[in-house]
Every structure is written in structure tokens, then in C-alpha cells.
PDB file of C-alpha atoms in Angstrom:
ATOM      1  CA  MET A   1     -27.243  24.323 -20.065  1.00 34.00           C
ATOM      2  CA  ALA A   2     -28.921  20.959 -19.574  1.00 38.00           C
ATOM      3  CA  ALA A   3     -29.126  18.478 -22.407  1.00 38.00           C
ATOM      4  CA  PRO A   4     -32.415  18.610 -24.267  1.00 40.00           C
ATOM      5  CA  SER A   5     -34.888  15.988 -23.179  1.00 42.00           C
ATOM      6  CA  THR A   6     -36.618  13.682 -25.630  1.00 45.00           C
ATOM      7  CA  ALA A   7     -39.086  12.603 -22.945  1.00 50.00           C
ATOM      8  CA  PRO A   8     -42.595  13.978 -23.006  1.00 61.00           C
ATOM      9  CA  GLU A   9     -43.377  16.842 -20.672  1.00 79.00           C
ATOM     10  CA  VAL A  10     -45.436  15.998 -17.620  1.00 84.00           C
ATOM     11  CA  SER A  11     -48.256  17.968 -16.027  1.00 89.00           C
ATOM     12  CA  GLY A  12     -48.105  19.235 -12.455  1.00 93.00           C
ATOM     13  CA  THR A  13     -50.257  16.315 -11.334  1.00 94.00           C
ATOM     14  CA  GLN A  14     -48.038  13.822 -13.127  1.00 95.00           C
ATOM     15  CA  ALA A  15     -44.909  15.411 -11.623  1.00 95.00           C
ATOM     16  CA  ALA A  16     -46.440  15.112  -8.140  1.00 97.00           C
ATOM     17  CA  ILE A  17     -47.210  11.437  -8.768  1.00 97.00           C
ATOM     18  CA  LEU A  18     -43.736  10.702 -10.136  1.00 97.00           C
ATOM     19  CA  ALA A  19     -42.008  12.592  -7.315  1.00 97.00           C
ATOM     20  CA  ALA A  20     -44.114  10.724  -4.752  1.00 97.00           C
ATOM     21  CA  TYR A  21     -43.241   7.370  -6.299  1.00 97.00           C
ATOM     22  CA  ALA A  22     -39.530   8.267  -6.423  1.00 96.00           C
ATOM     23  CA  GLU A  23     -39.608   9.181  -2.725  1.00 96.00           C
ATOM     24  CA  LEU A  24     -41.363   5.931  -1.886  1.00 96.00           C
ATOM     25  CA  ILE A  25     -38.892   3.896  -3.943  1.00 95.00           C
ATOM     26  CA  GLU A  26     -36.087   5.308  -1.813  1.00 94.00           C
ATOM     27  CA  GLU A  27     -37.994   4.628   1.388  1.00 93.00           C
ATOM     28  CA  VAL A  28     -39.388   1.125   0.778  1.00 91.00           C
ATOM     29  CA  GLY A  29     -38.285  -0.090  -2.680  1.00 86.00           C
ATOM     30  CA  THR A  30     -40.362  -0.667  -5.790  1.00 82.00           C
ATOM     31  CA  ASP A  31     -42.174  -3.839  -4.749  1.00 82.00           C
ATOM     32  CA  ASP A  32     -43.859  -2.503  -1.616  1.00 82.00           C
ATOM     33  CA  VAL A  33     -45.433   0.617  -3.076  1.00 90.00           C
ATOM     34  CA  SER A  34     -49.139   0.531  -3.908  1.00 92.00           C
ATOM     35  CA  PHE A  35     -51.008   2.968  -6.127  1.00 95.00           C
ATOM     36  CA  ARG A  36     -52.925   3.963  -3.004  1.00 95.00           C
ATOM     37  CA  LEU A  37     -49.708   4.896  -1.219  1.00 95.00           C
ATOM     38  CA  VAL A  38     -48.478   6.872  -4.228  1.00 96.00           C
ATOM     39  CA  ALA A  39     -51.804   8.714  -4.408  1.00 96.00           C
ATOM     40  CA  LEU A  40     -51.688   9.590  -0.709  1.00 96.00           C
ATOM     41  CA  ARG A  41     -48.120  10.876  -0.953  1.00 96.00           C
ATOM     42  CA  ALA A  42     -48.902  12.873  -4.123  1.00 96.00           C
ATOM     43  CA  GLY A  43     -52.069  14.354  -2.658  1.00 96.00           C
ATOM     44  CA  VAL A  44     -54.288  13.017  -5.449  1.00 96.00           C
ATOM     45  CA  GLY A  45     -56.944  10.362  -5.761  1.00 95.00           C
ATOM     46  CA  GLU A  46     -55.971   6.793  -6.562  1.00 95.00           C
ATOM     47  CA  ARG A  47     -58.030   6.962  -9.784  1.00 96.00           C
ATOM     48  CA  THR A  48     -55.937   9.939 -10.868  1.00 96.00           C
ATOM     49  CA  VAL A  49     -52.793   7.825 -10.609  1.00 96.00           C
ATOM     50  CA  PHE A  50     -54.442   5.042 -12.643  1.00 95.00           C
ATOM     51  CA  ARG A  51     -55.679   7.526 -15.257  1.00 96.00           C
ATOM     52  CA  HIS A  52     -52.129   8.719 -15.930  1.00 96.00           C
ATOM     53  CA  TYR A  53     -50.345   5.385 -15.359  1.00 95.00           C
ATOM     54  CA  PRO A  54     -52.709   2.435 -15.904  1.00 95.00           C
ATOM     55  CA  THR A  55     -50.164  -0.224 -14.924  1.00 92.00           C
ATOM     56  CA  ARG A  56     -47.346  -0.576 -12.443  1.00 90.00           C
ATOM     57  CA  ALA A  57     -44.908  -0.854 -15.373  1.00 87.00           C
ATOM     58  CA  ASP A  58     -46.191   2.431 -16.846  1.00 90.00           C
ATOM     59  CA  LEU A  59     -45.655   4.169 -13.513  1.00 93.00           C
ATOM     60  CA  LEU A  60     -42.189   2.701 -13.051  1.00 91.00           C
ATOM     61  CA  LEU A  61     -40.992   3.579 -16.554  1.00 88.00           C
ATOM     62  CA  ALA A  62     -42.369   7.118 -16.384  1.00 90.00           C
ATOM     63  CA  THR A  63     -40.796   7.605 -12.959  1.00 92.00           C
ATOM     64  CA  ALA A  64     -37.403   6.406 -14.188  1.00 90.00           C
ATOM     65  CA  ALA A  65     -37.494   8.861 -17.105  1.00 87.00           C
ATOM     66  CA  TRP A  66     -38.550  11.638 -14.706  1.00 91.00           C
ATOM     67  CA  ILE A  67     -35.720  10.759 -12.283  1.00 92.00           C
ATOM     68  CA  GLU A  68     -33.181  10.933 -15.104  1.00 87.00           C
ATOM     69  CA  ARG A  69     -34.542  14.325 -16.264  1.00 87.00           C
ATOM     70  CA  THR A  70     -34.877  15.924 -12.837  1.00 91.00           C
ATOM     71  CA  ILE A  71     -32.652  14.234 -10.261  1.00 93.00           C
ATOM     72  CA  PHE A  72     -29.747  12.906 -12.342  1.00 91.00           C
ATOM     73  CA  THR A  73     -29.659  15.761 -14.824  1.00 86.00           C
ATOM     74  CA  ARG A  74     -26.487  17.701 -15.416  1.00 82.00           C
ATOM     75  CA  ALA A  75     -25.134  20.566 -17.455  1.00 80.00           C
ATOM     76  CA  GLU A  76     -23.631  19.883 -20.848  1.00 83.00           C
ATOM     77  CA  SER A  77     -19.857  19.738 -20.912  1.00 89.00           C
ATOM     78  CA  GLU A  78     -18.183  22.577 -22.790  1.00 92.00           C
ATOM     79  CA  SER A  79     -15.430  20.328 -24.134  1.00 93.00           C
ATOM     80  CA  ILE A  80     -15.153  16.616 -24.813  1.00 95.00           C
ATOM     81  CA  PHE A  81     -12.177  16.667 -22.452  1.00 95.00           C
ATOM     82  CA  ASP A  82     -14.476  17.789 -19.603  1.00 95.00           C
ATOM     83  CA  VAL A  83     -16.620  14.656 -19.988  1.00 95.00           C
ATOM     84  CA  PRO A  84     -14.564  12.545 -17.531  1.00 96.00           C
ATOM     85  CA  ILE A  85     -15.387  15.089 -14.803  1.00 96.00           C
ATOM     86  CA  ALA A  86     -19.083  14.949 -15.729  1.00 95.00           C
ATOM     87  CA  ILE A  87     -18.964  11.147 -15.617  1.00 95.00           C
ATOM     88  CA  ARG A  88     -17.366  11.282 -12.154  1.00 96.00           C
ATOM     89  CA  GLU A  89     -20.122  13.627 -10.978  1.00 95.00           C
ATOM     90  CA  ALA A  90     -22.788  11.313 -12.424  1.00 94.00           C
ATOM     91  CA  MET A  91     -21.297   8.281 -10.644  1.00 96.00           C
ATOM     92  CA  GLU A  92     -21.203  10.242  -7.378  1.00 96.00           C
ATOM     93  CA  ALA A  93     -24.847  11.262  -7.866  1.00 95.00           C
ATOM     94  CA  TYR A  94     -25.877   7.640  -8.456  1.00 96.00           C
ATOM     95  CA  ASP A  95     -24.001   6.639  -5.318  1.00 95.00           C
ATOM     96  CA  ARG A  96     -25.898   9.231  -3.256  1.00 95.00           C
ATOM     97  CA  ARG A  97     -29.271   7.909  -4.507  1.00 95.00           C
ATOM     98  CA  PRO A  98     -28.653   4.198  -5.193  1.00 94.00           C
ATOM     99  CA  GLU A  99     -32.268   3.024  -5.240  1.00 94.00           C
ATOM    100  CA  LEU A 100     -33.079   5.597  -7.890  1.00 95.00           C
ATOM    101  CA  ALA A 101     -29.953   4.699  -9.875  1.00 94.00           C
ATOM    102  CA  TYR A 102     -31.072   1.055  -9.950  1.00 92.00           C
ATOM    103  CA  VAL A 103     -34.510   2.041 -11.253  1.00 91.00           C
ATOM    104  CA  VAL A 104     -33.059   4.277 -13.966  1.00 90.00           C
ATOM    105  CA  ALA A 105     -30.550   1.626 -15.039  1.00 89.00           C
ATOM    106  CA  GLU A 106     -33.110  -1.130 -15.255  1.00 85.00           C
ATOM    107  CA  THR A 107     -35.585   0.907 -17.270  1.00 84.00           C
ATOM    108  CA  ALA A 108     -33.148   2.867 -19.455  1.00 73.00           C
ATOM    109  CA  MET A 109     -32.010  -0.327 -21.107  1.00 69.00           C
ATOM    110  CA  ARG A 110     -35.584  -0.834 -22.306  1.00 67.00           C
ATOM    111  CA  GLY A 111     -35.385   2.520 -24.099  1.00 58.00           C
ATOM    112  CA  VAL A 112     -39.086   3.222 -23.691  1.00 51.00           C
ATOM    113  CA  ASN A 113     -41.291   5.890 -22.194  1.00 47.00           C
ATOM    114  CA  GLY A 114     -38.672   8.623 -22.331  1.00 51.00           C
ATOM    115  CA  SER A 115     -35.747   6.571 -21.033  1.00 52.00           C
ATOM    116  CA  ASP A 116     -32.620   6.740 -23.135  1.00 57.00           C
ATOM    117  CA  PRO A 117     -29.700   4.371 -22.579  1.00 60.00           C
ATOM    118  CA  ALA A 118     -27.286   6.959 -24.044  1.00 69.00           C
ATOM    119  CA  PRO A 119     -28.743  10.421 -23.379  1.00 73.00           C
ATOM    120  CA  HIS A 120     -25.510  12.322 -24.101  1.00 83.00           C
ATOM    121  CA  ARG A 121     -24.597  10.500 -27.325  1.00 88.00           C
ATOM    122  CA  GLU A 122     -25.384  13.433 -29.638  1.00 90.00           C
ATOM    123  CA  GLU A 123     -23.624  15.883 -27.323  1.00 91.00           C
ATOM    124  CA  PHE A 124     -20.444  13.748 -27.369  1.00 94.00           C
ATOM    125  CA  ASP A 125     -20.597  13.355 -31.146  1.00 94.00           C
ATOM    126  CA  GLY A 126     -20.969  17.111 -31.669  1.00 94.00           C
ATOM    127  CA  MET A 127     -18.067  17.951 -29.384  1.00 94.00           C
ATOM    128  CA  LEU A 128     -15.814  15.426 -31.122  1.00 94.00           C
ATOM    129  CA  ARG A 129     -16.732  16.803 -34.548  1.00 94.00           C
ATOM    130  CA  ARG A 130     -15.776  20.308 -33.345  1.00 93.00           C
ATOM    131  CA  GLU A 131     -12.706  19.471 -31.264  1.00 93.00           C
ATOM    132  CA  ALA A 132     -11.202  16.581 -33.249  1.00 93.00           C
ATOM    133  CA  PRO A 133     -12.384  17.136 -36.821  1.00 92.00           C
ATOM    134  CA  SER A 134      -9.653  14.907 -38.272  1.00 91.00           C
ATOM    135  CA  LEU A 135     -10.882  11.909 -36.255  1.00 92.00           C
ATOM    136  CA  ALA A 136     -12.113   9.191 -38.596  1.00 93.00           C
ATOM    137  CA  ASP A 137     -15.853   8.464 -38.522  1.00 94.00           C
ATOM    138  CA  ASP A 138     -15.334   4.911 -37.217  1.00 95.00           C
ATOM    139  CA  ASP A 139     -13.011   6.168 -34.483  1.00 94.00           C
ATOM    140  CA  ARG A 140     -15.456   8.932 -33.538  1.00 95.00           C
ATOM    141  CA  ARG A 141     -18.316   6.421 -33.288  1.00 94.00           C
ATOM    142  CA  ALA A 142     -16.155   4.179 -31.097  1.00 95.00           C
ATOM    143  CA  VAL A 143     -15.270   7.049 -28.746  1.00 95.00           C
ATOM    144  CA  VAL A 144     -18.925   8.153 -28.545  1.00 94.00           C
ATOM    145  CA  ALA A 145     -20.046   4.587 -27.832  1.00 93.00           C
ATOM    146  CA  ALA A 146     -17.425   4.072 -25.132  1.00 94.00           C
ATOM    147  CA  LEU A 147     -18.162   7.389 -23.400  1.00 95.00           C
ATOM    148  CA  SER A 148     -21.926   6.783 -23.635  1.00 91.00           C
ATOM    149  CA  HIS A 149     -21.503   3.378 -22.029  1.00 90.00           C
ATOM    150  CA  LEU A 150     -19.418   4.795 -19.191  1.00 92.00           C
ATOM    151  CA  ASP A 151     -21.821   7.697 -18.719  1.00 91.00           C
ATOM    152  CA  SER A 152     -24.732   5.583 -17.526  1.00 89.00           C
ATOM    153  CA  SER A 153     -26.460   4.382 -14.425  1.00 91.00           C
ATOM    154  CA  ALA A 154     -26.100   0.866 -15.841  1.00 90.00           C
ATOM    155  CA  THR A 155     -22.315   1.165 -15.553  1.00 93.00           C
ATOM    156  CA  TRP A 156     -22.656   2.312 -11.937  1.00 95.00           C
ATOM    157  CA  VAL A 157     -25.000  -0.598 -11.162  1.00 93.00           C
ATOM    158  CA  THR A 158     -22.684  -3.129 -12.814  1.00 93.00           C
ATOM    159  CA  MET A 159     -19.654  -1.917 -10.896  1.00 95.00           C
ATOM    160  CA  ARG A 160     -21.626  -1.866  -7.634  1.00 94.00           C
ATOM    161  CA  ARG A 161     -23.485  -5.178  -7.974  1.00 91.00           C
ATOM    162  CA  GLU A 162     -21.174  -7.322 -10.059  1.00 92.00           C
ATOM    163  CA  LEU A 163     -17.799  -6.051  -8.903  1.00 94.00           C
ATOM    164  CA  GLY A 164     -18.700  -4.938  -5.379  1.00 95.00           C
ATOM    165  CA  MET A 165     -16.929  -1.622  -5.806  1.00 96.00           C
ATOM    166  CA  SER A 166     -17.347   1.330  -3.455  1.00 95.00           C
ATOM    167  CA  GLY A 167     -18.799   4.601  -4.675  1.00 94.00           C
ATOM    168  CA  ARG A 168     -15.414   6.286  -4.719  1.00 95.00           C
ATOM    169  CA  ASP A 169     -13.815   3.397  -6.618  1.00 97.00           C
ATOM    170  CA  ILE A 170     -16.637   3.466  -9.172  1.00 97.00           C
ATOM    171  CA  ALA A 171     -16.194   7.213  -9.724  1.00 96.00           C
ATOM    172  CA  ASP A 172     -12.412   6.775 -10.034  1.00 97.00           C
ATOM    173  CA  ALA A 173     -12.676   3.827 -12.443  1.00 97.00           C
ATOM    174  CA  ALA A 174     -15.226   5.523 -14.704  1.00 96.00           C
ATOM    175  CA  THR A 175     -13.195   8.739 -14.747  1.00 96.00           C
ATOM    176  CA  TRP A 176      -9.938   6.926 -15.504  1.00 97.00           C
ATOM    177  CA  ALA A 177     -11.601   4.907 -18.255  1.00 97.00           C
ATOM    178  CA  ALA A 178     -13.013   8.065 -19.853  1.00 96.00           C
ATOM    179  CA  GLU A 179      -9.577   9.709 -19.684  1.00 96.00           C
ATOM    180  CA  ALA A 180      -7.994   6.643 -21.308  1.00 96.00           C
ATOM    181  CA  ILE A 181     -10.540   6.792 -24.127  1.00 95.00           C
ATOM    182  CA  LEU A 182      -9.839  10.475 -24.739  1.00 96.00           C
ATOM    183  CA  ASP A 183      -6.039  10.492 -24.294  1.00 94.00           C
ATOM    184  CA  PRO A 184      -5.285   9.268 -27.844  1.00 92.00           C
ATOM    185  CA  ILE A 185      -7.227  12.161 -29.372  1.00 91.00           C
ATOM    186  CA  ARG A 186      -5.795  15.003 -27.309  1.00 85.00           C
ATOM    187  CA  ASP A 187      -4.173  17.475 -29.704  1.00 72.00           C
ATOM    188  CA  LEU A 188      -5.163  15.223 -32.583  1.00 70.00           C
ATOM    189  CA  ASP A 189      -4.383  16.767 -35.922  1.00 51.00           C
ATOM    190  CA  ALA A 190      -3.187  13.643 -37.625  1.00 42.00           C
ATOM    191  CA  ALA A 191      -4.492  11.322 -40.275  1.00 41.00           C
ATOM    192  CA  PRO A 192      -7.740   9.453 -39.569  1.00 45.00           C
ATOM    193  CA  GLY A 193      -7.545   5.932 -38.169  1.00 46.00           C
ATOM    194  CA  GLN A 194      -4.821   6.504 -35.574  1.00 46.00           C
ATOM    195  CA  LEU A 195      -6.810   5.229 -32.593  1.00 47.00           C
TER     196      LEU A 195
END
């Protein structure tokens, strides 16, 4: 089951516009796409695009939220210990669609228009409460924060741009980091504060 979305639903026309813009981003980048080109690709009038997205920033932010909900979506993990696999799959998905990953990363950090810098935060917190109930609140928050940070397009972008890592190395590093975060709480039934 996919994680619930906090982003507003879009109409069929809006979805066509957002899908057209996402395609064009992959083909030519964000700077070289006009509203006219988006309208042509979406099969709508240019005024229709402007009516839904009055500015370039509005269109970009809405498209990033749509990309995250439709292209980079994934099923919820059944266990907190499955999260490293989900993170690996997310990193591999970003690597297959790098231009879209850059757009999502850049807009998610703004936290507006449906973008969420930590979309799986509540899911991680719930799993930890169920699977490691003796984990202290501060430790649980730290694990959730660390996993949420790893589970993001921003992490993929940082590893790609700043560290020059390959897609496989990024997936490996994020997976290993998630495993290292979770290893101390495997079979945890001890006193709080042991992390």
C-alpha cells in the first residue's frame, strides 16, 4: 500500500500538464521549457496552463510534488528492518530518472505545494513504536530523523553532485547507512537510552 499523500489531488487537465512538464524536464531541462511548449505537449491551451499554474515557480513546485507522488512513489515497508531495501530501491529509481530527482530534491526542501522533505517520517515512527516499543523517545526520534534523511532525493543529489558517486555506490552507501542505524535496535528489549 502506498503512503498516504498530503498533496492536493489534481484534475485530469492538471495531471496532463504536470506529466507534460515532467517529460519536457527530462528532455530539455527546466530552463528551456515554455508554457507554450507545456501546453502543446499536454494538449491544452496555453491559457489553461496559466490558469492552473500562474507562474513558472507554481508549475515547477506542483510538478515536483506530482513526480514524487506518481513516479517516485513506493509501497510502505512492512517492517522497519525492510526500510534499507526501500531506500536502495528509491536511490535506484532516482538514478534512472536523474533530472526528475534533481527537481524533487530542490523543491522538497522548500516544503511547499505538496512537497514533503520527509514523506515517510510518520511511517517510520509508527513501525518503530510497534517493533521496538522499549526504544526511548529521543532515540526513536533520532532513528526516524536519520532514516528520513537517507530516504530522500536530496541525499541522492548530494552523493551524486558533491561526492561524484555512481548510482550503484549511492544505493550501496544509503543501504549500508540505514542498516547501521537499525542494527543497534534489532531484537531490542532493553532499557531505553541504549543507542
